[in-house]
Structures are given as structure tokens and as C-alpha cells.
Coordinates of C-alpha atoms in Angstrom, one line a residue:
X1 CA -38.1 59.8 -36.5
X2 CA -34.5 58.4 -37.2
X3 CA -34.2 55.7 -35.3
X4 CA -36.3 53.0 -32.7
X5 CA -34.6 50.8 -30.4
X6 CA -38.0 48.3 -29.2
X7 CA -37.4 46.8 -25.4
X8 CA -39.4 44.5 -22.9
X9 CA -38.7 44.4 -19.8
X10 CA -39.1 41.9 -17.3
X11 CA -40.3 40.7 -14.4
X12 CA -39.7 40.7 -10.8
X13 CA -36.3 38.9 -9.0
X14 CA -33.4 39.2 -6.5
X15 CA -30.1 40.6 -6.7
X16 CA -28.0 37.7 -5.6
X17 CA -24.4 38.2 -5.1
X18 CA -21.0 37.1 -6.5
X19 CA -22.3 39.3 -8.6
X20 CA -20.7 38.4 -12.5
X21 CA -23.4 41.2 -15.1
X22 CA -21.9 44.1 -16.1
X23 CA -19.6 46.3 -13.9
X24 CA -21.3 43.6 -11.5
X25 CA -24.3 44.3 -11.1
X26 CA -26.2 40.9 -11.1
X27 CA -25.6 37.5 -12.4
X28 CA -24.8 36.2 -15.5
X29 CA -26.9 32.9 -14.7
X30 CA -30.3 33.9 -15.3
X31 CA -31.2 34.1 -11.0
X32 CA -30.9 37.6 -10.2
X33 CA -32.7 41.1 -11.5
X34 CA -30.8 40.4 -14.6
X35 CA -32.0 39.3 -17.7
X36 CA -31.1 40.9 -21.3
X37 CA -27.6 41.5 -21.7
X38 CA -26.4 42.1 -24.7
X39 CA -22.5 43.3 -25.6
X40 CA -20.0 43.1 -28.5
X41 CA -17.3 40.7 -26.8
X42 CA -19.8 38.1 -26.6
X43 CA -21.5 35.4 -28.0
X44 CA -22.0 36.9 -31.9
X45 CA -22.3 34.6 -34.6
X46 CA -22.2 35.6 -38.0
X47 CA -22.7 35.1 -41.5
X48 CA -20.0 37.2 -43.3
X49 CA -20.4 40.0 -42.3
X50 CA -24.2 39.8 -41.4
X51 CA -25.4 39.0 -38.4
X52 CA -27.0 35.7 -38.0
X53 CA -27.9 35.6 -34.3
X54 CA -26.2 37.8 -30.3
X55 CA -26.7 35.4 -27.2
X56 CA -28.4 36.7 -24.4
X57 CA -25.5 37.1 -21.7
X58 CA -27.2 36.9 -18.8
X59 CA -27.2 33.7 -18.4
X60 CA -31.7 33.2 -20.1
X61 CA -30.9 30.7 -23.4
X62 CA -34.7 31.3 -24.3
X63 CA -33.7 35.2 -25.0
X64 CA -31.3 34.7 -27.1
X65 CA -32.1 37.2 -30.6
X66 CA -31.6 35.3 -34.1
X67 CA -32.2 37.2 -37.2
X68 CA -35.0 36.4 -39.1
X69 CA -34.7 36.6 -42.8
X70 CA -32.9 38.6 -45.1
X71 CA -33.3 42.0 -42.8
X72 CA -30.2 41.2 -40.6
X73 CA -27.9 43.7 -39.5
X74 CA -24.4 44.5 -39.9
X75 CA -21.4 43.4 -37.5
X76 CA -18.5 46.6 -37.6
X77 CA -15.5 45.2 -36.3
X78 CA -13.5 47.1 -34.2
X79 CA -16.0 49.7 -34.2
X80 CA -15.8 51.9 -30.9
X81 CA -12.5 51.9 -29.0
X82 CA -12.0 48.1 -29.8
X83 CA -15.2 46.8 -30.0
X84 CA -17.4 45.9 -32.5
X85 CA -20.7 47.7 -32.8
X86 CA -24.0 46.5 -34.6
X87 CA -25.4 48.3 -37.2
X88 CA -29.1 48.8 -38.8
X89 CA -30.4 50.3 -41.5
X90 CA -34.3 50.8 -40.7
X91 CA -34.7 47.0 -42.1
X92 CA -32.4 44.9 -39.5
X93 CA -33.5 43.4 -37.1
X94 CA -33.0 40.8 -34.2
X95 CA -35.7 38.8 -32.9
X96 CA -35.8 35.8 -29.8
X97 CA -36.8 32.6 -31.7
X98 CA -39.9 32.5 -28.9
X99 CA -42.1 34.2 -25.8
X100 CA -40.2 35.3 -23.0
X101 CA -39.9 33.2 -20.4
X102 CA -43.2 33.8 -18.0
X103 CA -40.9 34.5 -14.4
X104 CA -39.0 36.9 -16.7
X105 CA -42.5 39.4 -16.1
X106 CA -43.5 42.3 -14.7
X107 CA -45.9 45.2 -13.2
X108 CA -44.4 48.4 -12.0
X109 CA -40.2 48.8 -12.3
X110 CA -37.1 47.6 -14.8
X111 CA -34.4 50.2 -14.8
X112 CA -32.6 49.6 -18.9
X113 CA -29.4 50.1 -21.0
X114 CA -28.7 51.0 -24.1
X115 CA -25.1 52.3 -26.4
X116 CA -26.6 53.5 -29.3
X117 CA -26.1 56.0 -32.4
X118 CA -27.9 57.7 -34.9
X119 CA -27.4 57.6 -38.6
X120 CA -30.7 58.0 -39.8
X121 CA -31.9 61.7 -40.9
X122 CA -35.1 62.3 -40.8
X123 CA -37.5 64.9 -38.9
X124 CA -40.5 61.3 -39.6
X125 CA -42.3 60.3 -36.5
X126 CA -42.4 57.1 -37.6
X127 CA -43.9 54.3 -34.7
X128 CA -41.9 50.8 -34.2
X129 CA -44.5 47.8 -36.1
X130 CA -43.4 45.3 -33.3
X131 CA -45.5 44.8 -31.3
X132 CA -46.3 48.4 -30.4
X133 CA -49.7 47.6 -28.9
X134 CA -50.6 49.2 -25.7
X135 CA -51.7 46.1 -23.4
X136 CA -48.7 45.1 -23.2
X137 CA -45.4 47.1 -22.0
X138 CA -42.9 48.3 -24.0
X139 CA -40.0 50.8 -24.0
X140 CA -38.1 52.1 -26.8
X141 CA -36.0 55.3 -27.6
X142 CA -36.5 57.3 -30.7
X143 CA -34.8 59.9 -31.8
X144 CA -36.0 63.3 -34.2
X145 CA -33.2 65.6 -35.2
X146 CA -32.5 67.1 -31.4
X147 CA -35.6 65.8 -29.7
X148 CA -35.8 62.1 -28.0
X149 CA -38.6 60.6 -27.1
X150 CA -38.6 57.7 -24.8
X151 CA -42.1 55.8 -24.7
X152 CA -42.8 53.5 -21.6
X153 CA -45.8 51.9 -21.3
X154 CA -49.0 52.0 -24.0
X155 CA -46.7 53.0 -26.6
X156 CA -46.3 57.2 -27.4
X157 CA -48.9 58.9 -25.8
X158 CA -48.4 62.3 -24.2
X159 CA -48.5 60.5 -20.4
X160 CA -46.2 57.8 -21.2
X161 CA -44.0 59.7 -22.6
X162 CA -40.6 61.2 -22.1
X163 CA -39.6 63.9 -24.3
X164 CA -36.4 66.5 -24.0
X165 CA -35.5 68.6 -26.9
X166 CA -32.7 70.9 -27.3
X167 CA -30.1 67.5 -27.6
X168 CA -26.8 68.1 -30.0
X169 CA -24.3 65.2 -30.9
X170 CA -27.1 62.7 -31.4
X171 CA -25.0 60.9 -34.2
X172 CA -22.1 60.5 -31.6
X173 CA -22.0 56.7 -29.5
X174 CA -24.5 58.2 -25.8
X175 CA -24.9 55.9 -23.3
X176 CA -28.6 55.9 -21.3
X177 CA -30.1 54.9 -18.6
X178 CA -33.7 54.6 -17.7
X179 CA -34.8 53.7 -14.9
X180 CA -38.7 53.0 -13.9
X181 CA -41.2 51.8 -11.5
X182 CA -44.8 53.4 -10.0
X183 CA -43.6 54.1 -6.7
X184 CA -40.4 56.2 -7.1
X185 CA -40.9 57.5 -11.4
X186 CA -39.4 57.2 -14.6
X187 CA -36.0 59.2 -14.9
X188 CA -34.4 59.0 -18.2
X189 CA -30.4 59.8 -17.9
X190 CA -27.3 60.1 -21.0
X191 CA -24.4 59.9 -20.0
X192 CA -25.0 59.8 -16.5
X193 CA -27.1 63.5 -16.2
X194 CA -30.1 63.5 -15.3
X195 CA -32.8 64.8 -18.5
X196 CA -36.0 64.2 -17.2
X197 CA -37.8 62.9 -14.3
X198 CA -41.8 62.2 -13.6
X199 CA -44.1 60.5 -12.1
X200 CA -46.2 57.4 -14.0
X201 CA -49.5 58.1 -14.8
X202 CA -49.7 54.6 -16.1
X203 CA -48.9 51.0 -14.4
X204 CA -47.0 49.0 -17.1
X205 CA -48.8 45.7 -18.3
X206 CA -47.1 43.0 -20.1
X207 CA -47.6 39.7 -21.4
X208 CA -45.9 36.0 -21.1
X209 CA -46.8 35.1 -25.7
X210 CA -44.2 38.3 -26.6
X211 CA -41.1 38.2 -27.8
X212 CA -37.8 41.1 -27.3
X213 CA -37.0 42.8 -30.8
X214 CA -34.5 45.0 -30.8
X215 CA -34.4 47.0 -34.0
X216 CA -36.9 47.5 -37.5
X217 CA -36.7 50.9 -37.5
X218 CA -33.1 51.3 -36.3
X219 CA -31.2 53.8 -38.5
X220 CA -28.6 53.7 -36.2
X221 CA -25.7 51.1 -34.3
X222 CA -25.9 49.6 -31.3
X223 CA -22.9 48.1 -29.4
X224 CA -24.4 46.6 -25.8
X225 CA -28.1 46.2 -24.2
X226 CA -28.3 46.1 -20.3
X227 CA -32.1 45.9 -19.1
X228 CA -33.3 44.3 -15.2
X229 CA -36.4 43.6 -14.5
X230 CA -36.6 45.2 -10.9
X231 CA -35.2 49.3 -11.1
X232 CA -31.7 48.9 -9.5
X233 CA -30.4 51.5 -7.0
X234 CA -28.9 54.8 -7.8
X235 CA -25.4 53.5 -7.1
X236 CA -25.5 50.3 -8.6
X237 CA -26.5 52.7 -11.7
X238 CA -23.8 55.2 -11.5
X239 CA -21.1 52.2 -11.8
X240 CA -23.0 50.6 -14.3
X241 CA -22.3 53.7 -16.2
X242 CA -19.7 54.3 -15.5
X243 CA -18.4 50.6 -16.5
X244 CA -20.3 51.9 -20.0
X245 CA -17.9 55.1 -20.3
X246 CA -15.0 53.5 -19.6
X247 CA -15.6 50.1 -21.9
X248 CA -16.9 52.4 -25.0
X249 CA -14.5 56.0 -24.6
X250 CA -18.2 58.5 -23.5
X251 CA -17.5 60.8 -22.0
X252 CA -19.6 61.4 -18.6
X253 CA -21.5 64.3 -18.4
X254 CA -22.0 63.7 -15.2
X255 CA -21.1 61.1 -12.5
X256 CA -17.8 61.0 -13.2
X257 CA -16.2 58.8 -11.1
X258 CA -13.2 56.6 -12.3
X259 CA -10.4 58.2 -13.9
X260 CA -8.3 55.7 -14.8
X261 CA -9.8 55.1 -18.3
X262 CA -8.5 57.6 -19.7
X263 CA -5.0 58.0 -21.5
X264 CA -2.7 60.0 -19.1
X265 CA -4.1 57.2 -16.3
X266 CA -2.9 53.9 -18.9
X267 CA -6.3 53.2 -20.0
X268 CA -7.3 50.8 -17.4
X269 CA -10.8 50.5 -19.4
X270 CA -11.8 46.8 -19.4
X271 CA -13.8 45.0 -17.2
X272 CA -14.7 47.0 -15.1
X273 CA -17.0 46.8 -12.5
X274 CA -16.9 48.9 -8.4
X275 CA -18.3 48.7 -4.8
X276 CA -20.1 51.7 -3.3
X277 CA -22.8 53.9 -2.1
X278 CA -25.0 56.7 -2.6
X279 CA -26.7 56.6 0.8
X280 CA -28.2 53.7 3.4
X281 CA -31.0 51.9 0.9
X282 CA -28.4 52.7 -2.0
X283 CA -25.9 51.1 -1.5
X284 CA -23.5 47.6 -3.7
X285 CA -20.7 45.8 -1.3
X286 CA -19.3 43.1 -3.8
X287 CA -19.0 42.7 -7.0
X288 CA -17.2 41.0 -9.9
X289 CA -17.8 42.0 -13.5
X290 CA -16.7 40.0 -16.2
X291 CA -12.8 40.0 -15.1
X292 CA -11.9 37.5 -13.0
X293 CA -11.6 40.4 -9.5
X294 CA -14.0 39.9 -7.4
X295 CA -14.2 42.6 -4.3
X296 CA -16.3 42.6 -1.8
X297 CA -16.6 43.0 2.3
X298 CA -16.0 46.6 2.4
X299 CA -15.1 47.6 6.1
X300 CA -15.4 51.0 5.9
X301 CA -17.5 51.9 3.6
X302 CA -19.9 55.3 4.2
X303 CA -22.4 57.7 1.7
X304 CA -20.6 59.1 -1.0
X305 CA -17.6 56.7 -1.5
X306 CA -17.1 54.9 -4.7
X307 CA -14.4 51.9 -5.3
X308 CA -14.4 51.3 -9.1
X309 CA -11.1 48.9 -10.9
X310 CA -10.7 48.2 -14.1
X311 CA -7.5 46.6 -15.8
X312 CA -5.0 47.8 -18.9
X313 CA -6.2 44.3 -21.4
X314 CA -2.2 43.1 -20.7
X315 CA -1.7 39.4 -20.4
X316 CA -3.6 37.7 -18.0
X317 CA -1.2 34.7 -17.2
X318 CA 2.6 35.1 -14.9
X319 CA 5.1 36.0 -17.9
X320 CA 6.7 39.3 -16.6
X321 CA 9.9 38.4 -15.8
X322 CA 11.0 42.5 -15.0
X323 CA 9.0 44.3 -13.4
X324 CA 9.2 42.0 -9.7
X325 CA 10.0 42.2 -6.2
X326 CA 12.8 39.5 -5.2
X327 CA 11.8 36.1 -4.5
X328 CA 8.8 36.6 -6.8
X329 CA 9.1 34.2 -10.4
X330 CA 6.7 36.0 -12.0
X331 CA 3.7 37.9 -12.0
X332 CA 0.9 38.9 -14.5
X333 CA 1.4 41.5 -17.6
X334 CA -2.3 42.3 -17.0
X335 CA -2.0 45.4 -14.2
X336 CA -5.3 46.6 -12.2
X337 CA -5.9 50.0 -10.8
X338 CA -8.8 51.3 -8.8
X339 CA -10.6 55.1 -8.5
X340 CA -11.0 55.5 -4.6
X341 CA -13.3 58.7 -4.6
X342 CA -16.7 60.5 -3.7
X343 CA -19.2 62.1 -6.3
X344 CA -16.9 65.4 -6.3
X345 CA -13.6 63.2 -7.3
X346 CA -11.9 63.4 -3.9
X347 CA -10.3 60.5 -2.8
X348 CA -11.8 58.5 0.5
X349 CA -10.9 55.5 1.6
X350 CA -14.1 52.5 1.7
X351 CA -11.7 50.7 4.2
X352 CA -10.1 47.1 4.2
X353 CA -12.1 44.9 1.4
X354 CA -11.6 41.5 0.8
X355 CA -9.7 40.2 -3.0
X356 CA -10.7 37.5 -4.7
X357 CA -9.3 36.2 -8.0
X358 CA -10.9 33.2 -10.0
X359 CA -8.2 31.4 -11.9
X360 CA -10.0 28.8 -13.5
X361 CA -8.2 27.5 -16.7
X362 CA -4.5 28.2 -14.6
X363 CA -3.4 25.4 -14.7
X364 CA -2.2 24.1 -11.4
X365 CA -2.2 26.7 -8.1
X366 CA -0.7 26.3 -4.4
X367 CA -2.3 28.9 -2.1
X368 CA 0.6 29.4 -1.0
X369 CA 2.4 30.5 -3.8
X370 CA 0.4 33.4 -4.3
X371 CA 1.6 37.5 -3.7
X372 CA -0.6 40.3 -4.0
X373 CA 1.0 43.1 -5.3
X374 CA -0.2 46.7 -5.1
X375 CA 2.3 49.9 -6.5
X376 CA 1.9 51.6 -3.1
X377 CA 4.2 54.7 -4.5
X378 CA 2.5 55.1 -7.4
X379 CA 5.9 54.9 -9.2
X380 CA 4.4 52.8 -12.0
X381 CA 6.5 49.9 -11.2
X382 CA 6.5 46.6 -8.7
X383 CA 10.4 45.9 -8.4
X384 CA 10.0 48.2 -5.2
X385 CA 7.4 46.7 -3.8
X386 CA 6.3 44.3 -0.6
X387 CA 4.5 41.2 -1.4
X388 CA 1.6 40.3 0.2
X389 CA 0.7 36.9 1.6
X390 CA -2.3 35.1 2.8
X391 CA -4.1 33.6 0.0
X392 CA -6.5 30.9 0.7
X393 CA -8.2 28.3 -1.8
X394 CA -11.8 28.9 -1.5
X395 CA -12.5 26.3 -4.1
X396 CA -13.7 26.2 -7.5
X397 CA -10.4 28.2 -8.8
X398 CA -11.0 30.9 -6.6
X399 CA -8.4 32.8 -3.3
X400 CA -9.1 35.0 -1.5
X401 CA -6.6 38.0 -0.1
X402 CA -8.9 39.2 3.1
X403 CA -9.0 42.3 4.4
X404 CA -7.0 44.0 2.5
X405 CA -6.2 47.6 2.6
X406 CA -3.5 48.8 1.0
X407 CA -5.8 50.3 -2.2
X408 CA -6.3 53.7 -2.2
X409 CA -7.3 56.3 -5.2
X410 CA -5.2 55.5 -8.8
X411 CA -3.5 52.9 -7.8
X412 CA -1.7 49.5 -9.3
X413 CA -2.1 46.2 -8.3
X414 CA -1.2 42.8 -9.8
X415 CA -0.6 39.2 -9.6
X416 CA 2.8 36.8 -8.8
X417 CA 4.0 33.3 -7.8
X418 CA 7.0 32.7 -5.8
X419 CA 7.0 29.0 -8.1
X420 CA 6.4 29.4 -11.1
X421 CA 6.6 25.3 -11.1
X422 CA 4.1 24.7 -9.1
X423 CA 1.7 27.9 -9.9
X424 CA 2.7 28.8 -13.1
X425 CA -0.4 31.2 -13.8
X426 CA 0.2 29.4 -17.5
X427 CA -1.7 29.8 -21.1
X428 CA -5.0 32.0 -21.6
X429 CA -6.6 32.1 -24.5
X430 CA -6.5 35.7 -26.2
X431 CA -9.7 34.6 -28.6
X432 CA -12.0 31.9 -29.6
X433 CA -14.4 32.4 -32.0
X434 CA -16.4 30.9 -35.2
X435 CA -18.5 32.2 -38.1
X436 CA -19.7 30.6 -40.9
X437 CA -17.6 30.3 -44.1
X438 CA -18.6 30.8 -48.2
X439 CA -18.6 26.9 -48.3
X440 CA -21.4 26.9 -45.6
X441 CA -18.7 25.1 -43.2
X442 CA -17.9 26.7 -40.4
X443 CA -14.4 27.9 -39.8
X444 CA -13.3 27.5 -36.1
X445 CA -10.4 30.5 -35.2
X446 CA -8.5 31.0 -31.5
X447 CA -5.1 32.6 -30.5
X448 CA -2.6 31.9 -27.3
X449 CA -0.1 35.3 -26.6
X450 CA 2.1 32.7 -24.7
X451 CA 2.2 29.1 -24.1
X452 CA 3.4 26.5 -21.4
X453 CA 4.1 23.3 -21.5
X454 CA 0.8 23.2 -24.0
X455 CA 0.6 20.1 -25.5
X456 CA -2.3 20.2 -27.6
X457 CA -6.0 21.3 -28.5
X458 CA -9.1 19.0 -28.7
X459 CA -12.6 20.8 -30.2
X460 CA -15.5 19.6 -29.3
X461 CA -18.6 20.0 -31.0
X462 CA -22.5 19.6 -29.6
X463 CA -25.8 20.3 -30.4
X464 CA -27.4 20.9 -27.5
X465 CA -24.1 22.2 -25.0
X466 CA -24.9 19.3 -23.2
X467 CA -23.2 16.4 -24.8
X468 CA -20.0 17.3 -26.8
X469 CA -18.4 14.8 -29.1
X470 CA -14.4 15.8 -30.1
X471 CA -14.5 16.3 -33.9
X472 CA -10.7 17.8 -33.5
X473 CA -7.3 18.0 -32.4
X474 CA -4.1 20.1 -32.6
X475 CA -0.9 20.6 -32.2
X476 CA 0.0 23.1 -28.6
X477 CA 3.2 24.9 -29.2
X478 CA 4.5 24.1 -26.0
X479 CA 6.0 26.8 -24.6
X480 CA 6.3 30.1 -26.2
X481 CA 6.8 33.1 -26.1
X482 CA 4.8 34.5 -29.0
X483 CA 1.4 34.4 -30.4
X484 CA 0.0 31.5 -31.6
X485 CA -3.0 31.4 -34.0
X486 CA -4.8 28.1 -34.4
X487 CA -7.5 27.3 -36.9
X488 CA -9.6 24.0 -37.5
X489 CA -13.0 23.9 -40.3
X490 CA -16.2 21.8 -39.4
X491 CA -17.2 20.5 -43.2
X492 CA -20.4 19.8 -43.3
X493 CA -22.0 21.2 -40.1
X494 CA -26.1 20.2 -39.5
X495 CA -28.8 23.2 -40.3
X496 CA -29.5 24.8 -37.2
X497 CA -27.6 25.9 -33.7
X498 CA -24.1 24.3 -33.8
X499 CA -21.6 25.2 -30.5
X500 CA -18.4 24.2 -30.2
X501 CA -15.5 23.9 -27.6
X502 CA -11.9 24.2 -26.7
X503 CA -10.1 22.1 -24.4
X504 CA -6.6 22.6 -24.0
X505 CA -4.2 20.0 -22.4
X506 CA -0.8 20.2 -20.6
X507 CA 2.1 17.4 -21.1
X508 CA 0.6 16.0 -17.8
X509 CA -2.4 16.0 -19.0
X510 CA -4.5 18.8 -17.0
X511 CA -7.0 20.2 -19.1
X512 CA -8.6 23.5 -18.8
X513 CA -12.2 24.3 -21.2
X514 CA -13.1 27.3 -22.9
X515 CA -15.8 29.6 -23.1
X516 CA -18.7 28.1 -25.7
X517 CA -19.1 29.4 -29.4
X518 CA -22.7 29.3 -31.5
X519 CA -23.3 29.3 -34.4
X520 CA -26.3 29.0 -36.3
X521 CA -25.6 27.0 -39.9
X522 CA -28.9 28.1 -42.6
X523 CA -29.6 25.2 -45.2
X524 CA -30.4 26.1 -48.6
X525 CA -32.7 22.7 -48.5
X526 CA -35.8 23.6 -46.2
X527 CA -39.0 23.0 -47.8
X528 CA -42.5 23.8 -45.6
X529 CA -45.6 22.6 -46.1
X530 CA -48.9 24.4 -45.4
X531 CA -52.3 23.2 -44.8
X532 CA -55.2 23.8 -44.3
X533 CA -55.0 27.1 -46.8
X534 CA -57.3 28.8 -47.1
X535 CA -58.5 28.2 -43.3
X536 CA -61.0 29.1 -40.9
X537 CA -59.1 29.4 -37.7
X538 CA -55.9 27.5 -37.4
X539 CA -53.2 26.5 -39.9
X540 CA -50.2 24.5 -39.6
X541 CA -46.4 24.0 -40.8
X542 CA -44.8 21.4 -41.6
X543 CA -40.9 21.9 -42.6
X544 CA -38.2 19.2 -44.0
X545 CA -36.1 20.0 -40.6
X546 CA -35.8 21.0 -37.6
X547 CA -38.1 24.1 -37.2
X548 CA -35.7 26.1 -35.0
X549 CA -37.7 29.2 -35.8
X550 CA -40.4 30.0 -35.6
X551 CA -42.4 32.1 -38.6
X552 CA -43.5 35.6 -38.6
X553 CA -46.9 37.1 -40.2
X554 CA -48.0 39.7 -41.7
X555 CA -50.5 41.7 -43.3
X556 CA -50.3 43.8 -46.9
X557 CA -49.0 47.1 -45.3
X558 CA -46.0 44.5 -44.0
X559 CA -47.1 44.8 -40.4
X560 CA -45.8 41.8 -38.3
X561 CA -48.4 40.6 -36.5
X562 CA -47.0 37.3 -34.7
X563 CA -48.1 39.2 -31.1
X564 CA -52.0 39.3 -32.1
X565 CA -51.1 35.0 -33.0
X566 CA -50.8 31.7 -30.8
X567 CA -48.0 29.1 -31.7
X568 CA -48.3 25.1 -30.8
X569 CA -45.3 22.8 -31.5
X570 CA -46.7 19.8 -32.8
X571 CA -43.2 18.6 -33.4
X572 CA -39.5 19.4 -34.4
X573 CA -40.6 19.8 -37.7
X574 CA -43.9 21.2 -37.4
X575 CA -46.0 24.3 -35.4
X576 CA -49.7 25.0 -35.5
X577 CA -50.1 28.8 -35.6
X578 CA -53.4 30.5 -34.2
X579 CA -55.2 33.2 -36.3
X580 CA -58.9 33.3 -34.6
X581 CA -57.8 36.8 -33.4
X582 CA -57.7 38.1 -37.0
X583 CA -59.5 39.3 -39.5
X584 CA -60.3 37.4 -42.9
X585 CA -58.5 38.5 -45.9
X586 CA -55.2 37.7 -46.8
X587 CA -51.5 37.8 -45.3
X588 CA -48.1 36.8 -45.9
X589 CA -46.3 33.8 -44.2
X590 CA -42.5 33.7 -44.5
X591 CA -40.6 31.1 -43.4
X592 CA -36.5 29.9 -44.2
X593 CA -36.4 32.8 -46.5
X594 CA -39.0 32.0 -48.0
X595 CA -42.8 34.2 -48.7
X596 CA -46.3 31.8 -49.0
X597 CA -49.9 33.4 -49.1
X598 CA -52.0 32.5 -46.0
X599 CA -55.8 33.1 -46.5
X600 CA -57.8 33.2 -43.7
X601 CA -61.6 32.7 -44.7

């Protein structure tokens, strides 16, 4: 095997609307069937290039991944179409600190996606070492030369295996999609093409005491992992696949519906989302995704019709003053473009749609100042277009242009203002990142593309992401049309997880709050003791600092035994480990980069 990615798929829930998940499928607040979402443009903390943690973008904080010991994947910047990747060498892994929440487990169905490539070259089959027992639901993708294996259920038996040979270019990035249910069977797709469809012969089982891990036997690279605890429908799967294809510049083998991501059409491959319908039971009519544009309520969405959109990565502020129609004061630099097609790539019409804009963080907005611009003649310019009025303030910084029929296949659209004084649509952060520097202090960096009336920034710190304290203040640049870079160092941060956010203030003291940056600081001074040792059943670990990562227990062959033991927290500084299910013998416990012998009598 050249690599393996281990998945634990989780429990049944229902989709909600206002969908902010991948391509607008599911939500990012933990309330939908989207339960795991790890992507390279969200929530990665590093020490140097070694990955410390990877935040779960699905909004389930208990499922954040952290490193254990020194076997950490490496972050490679801008490796795949401008996005970072995590590189694994066969020993690296990231794992949730605790068990998956009990409300997120499944017994019969799931959908998952992974964007990956293999780097190691080996014809040997190597089983994943954790936690590959037959009594729980697990799923992993493996490869050996030109053959791919996807194992499910009670790992690795032929009755539960999808095996596809004759596959080339495994050293290139692919996006893999896996749908499963006992009623509908199992389907494995690569780059949109169905590789195998087979009926289930074994039910899935899972347990609430198990964590989730990526890596350990993976020789390869990963950019994104998406897991739903319920099988999504075929229209939704196609939309997610087009999002992944555009984002990572992977040419689809099938279901290539969104062509605005290619160079000839202008590379509109950011924040791709979509709506569409395969048939009456496989439909999706409300999406937002990772961007600020939400499209919903199509008036004439029929079978085999899709509307998918993305933007060009331009600045999300109204600083374009040249290519604008008469009466417009400024428009977004950022431009969106749509593909409105069927499965044969022929143009279709899904009818009128509602277009909503989330303008959170863009200052004061008067709805009557907003204008929707659509490049109706498809010449690449907006100056010759008629601005569309009628924006309605829906509350929560969301504004809607309802029942818009002007969006057609290949057309561009953007947002404008007729009054830059009352509706300036000002500063947007280009980036806000953090990392541990060589002195074990936390370095926070952020950049702005342009600024309007930007008075100052306040950097805030928190230990729990709920209670915040200001730790630094930096003067803004007022009005600027050039990129401005800022940085601040948090000296002597506490060991463990530290959270940071920015508050930007205008001269009139209106403020906007940034996303949260998470940094995991490790202390070189952590010490602990184990007692009683030897033990017959339980052993206690007591640390001189708060315990934020569970210890790891291995046998003499290096196999993780954590799935067979139970943990009980006595306090923030101690944990009790139940070894009653283990045979008598000598084991190895690793905690805080130290390893101790444990003897079970």
C-alpha cells in the first residue's frame, strides 16, 4: 500500500438551509449532517512548517485535530492551485483530542470526500494501525501501484471492500467521493467518474468512545477532507465535486458542469457554490458556501439543471471607480461568474433566483444605496450595463435582490454602491494568521488590500474563545489604496491552545471583528507522574500543567491501544486510564513528548 487515510463516519442528522458548508451543502455550525471539514484555508496552526492542529470547519469543536508527539505532517504553502497542502511521510498523523460526540455516530449511511495524492511507492499492503477493529465503522482509502482499495465496516474483508485496478496518475491530485447506505449500496467516484457500485453486505457499527485520525500510514499529501454523517443526494455530490475541481484545478473525468474556473473564462475558482437538480428526489435549491453570496429559491429548477457560481479573488470592497455605469460611485473589485447548464454542458434556465449578500464587516450599509450589476452582454465590462435596484435589508448585515432573472450561463455579476459616504463597503482583511516563533512566542500577522477611514486595530486574546482581553493596539492607515501589512507578537503565551481575533475601528468608532486564529503552544517544562505502576486495572496520570491532549498507549510493536482503553478526567491536571481490557504485560505511554513504561499485572 502506498498510503492510507482513515475515516470514522458519524451519525444521522438533517440538512438545514442557509447552507454554508462545502459548495453550500450543509452548514458550518455543527447543526447539519456535515460533521468533519478540514480544509487548507481554515484553522491550521503550525510551529515552523510542522502542523500542530487543524480546526474542524464543520463547527464541531470537539472534532478539531491536534498532533501527538513529534510525528506531525508538514505544511507546504501554495502547493495546489495556490492552496496549502499537508504532507505525510508514513508516520505522521493528526487526531481529535477526545472521542467523537455521541450525537454524531451512524449505523447505516454516510458520504465523504478527500482530495489527495500518493507520494510513496510500494506494492505492499499495510493495514492502518489505528483503530482498525472489526467492531466499529471505519473507512480508509489505500493504493498499491495502480489499484485503489476503499475499505469499510469490519476492515479489509473482501465483502466490504471496493477495489478498483488499472488506475493511472495516482501521483497526481484526485478528488475521491464515497457514498454509502445499506439501502442504496456503495459508490466510489474519482474526479466525478463512478468507479464501482456494489450492494452492501455488512452493516456499519460505531462506538462513541473513538476518536478520529488522519494519517499514520499515509505516504502522500492532503488538501481537504469532508465527511457527512448522512448520505447526501446525487445533485449535492455533483455540486461538491465541482467545488473541489475548481478549487484545486483538477480536471473532472465526469460531471464537469462549472467551466468558469479555467483560464480562458478568467479563473473564477474561489468560493464555488451551486444549486441544481438531478430529479425530484435529488435536488438542492439553496447554497452559499464559503463566500458572501447566497442564491436560493429558483422559480423554474427542473431535472438535469444546475446553476454554479464562483469569483475571481478580487478585493471584496467598492474601490473600482472606472468600469462602472453612470450613477454608480464604486463597485466591488471582486467579480462572480455563473455556469447555468445541464449534464451535457448545454445552457439551461433555472428561472429567477433570490441573490443575498452577507456584508458583515463592511461598515455601514444603506440598502437603497446598493446596486446589483450583471454583465448582460457578456463583454467583460459593467460600464455599459443598467444597475439593478431593490435591495432589501433582511437583518444581520444580509441584503437581498429578490426574483432576479438576469443571471444566465457564463455571465458575470458584482455589487456596487451609489454613495461611498453612506455605504462605502470599506476595508476587508486579506489575511489574518498566527504561528509560534523560534522563541515560543506567538506571531500574529494581517494584511489589508485597501483601507477607508481605518483608525486602528485592537488585537484580542482568549483561552476559551469566549472571554476576550485586549493585548495590543496598532494604528491603521486611514485611507490607503495599497496593501498594508501589520504584525504583533504575544510574548510568553500560556501553554496549550490560545485564540486571537482582531477588532478594526473606523474614525467614527464603528467596528468589525475578524475570524478567530487558533495557536497551540507546547511547553518544554511539562512533567507528570504515573501511579500505581505496576497496576492491575487503572493507572492515574497527574501533570503539573493542564491536560489538553490525552496520552497515547502503545504495545511493543508500536500499535496504538487507545481504542481499547477508557479515560476518565479527574481534574484539569489528571486523568484516570482504565487498562482492564488489556492483557498482562509491558506497554508504552506517551504524553507531552515523553514516553514511560506501564506494567499491567
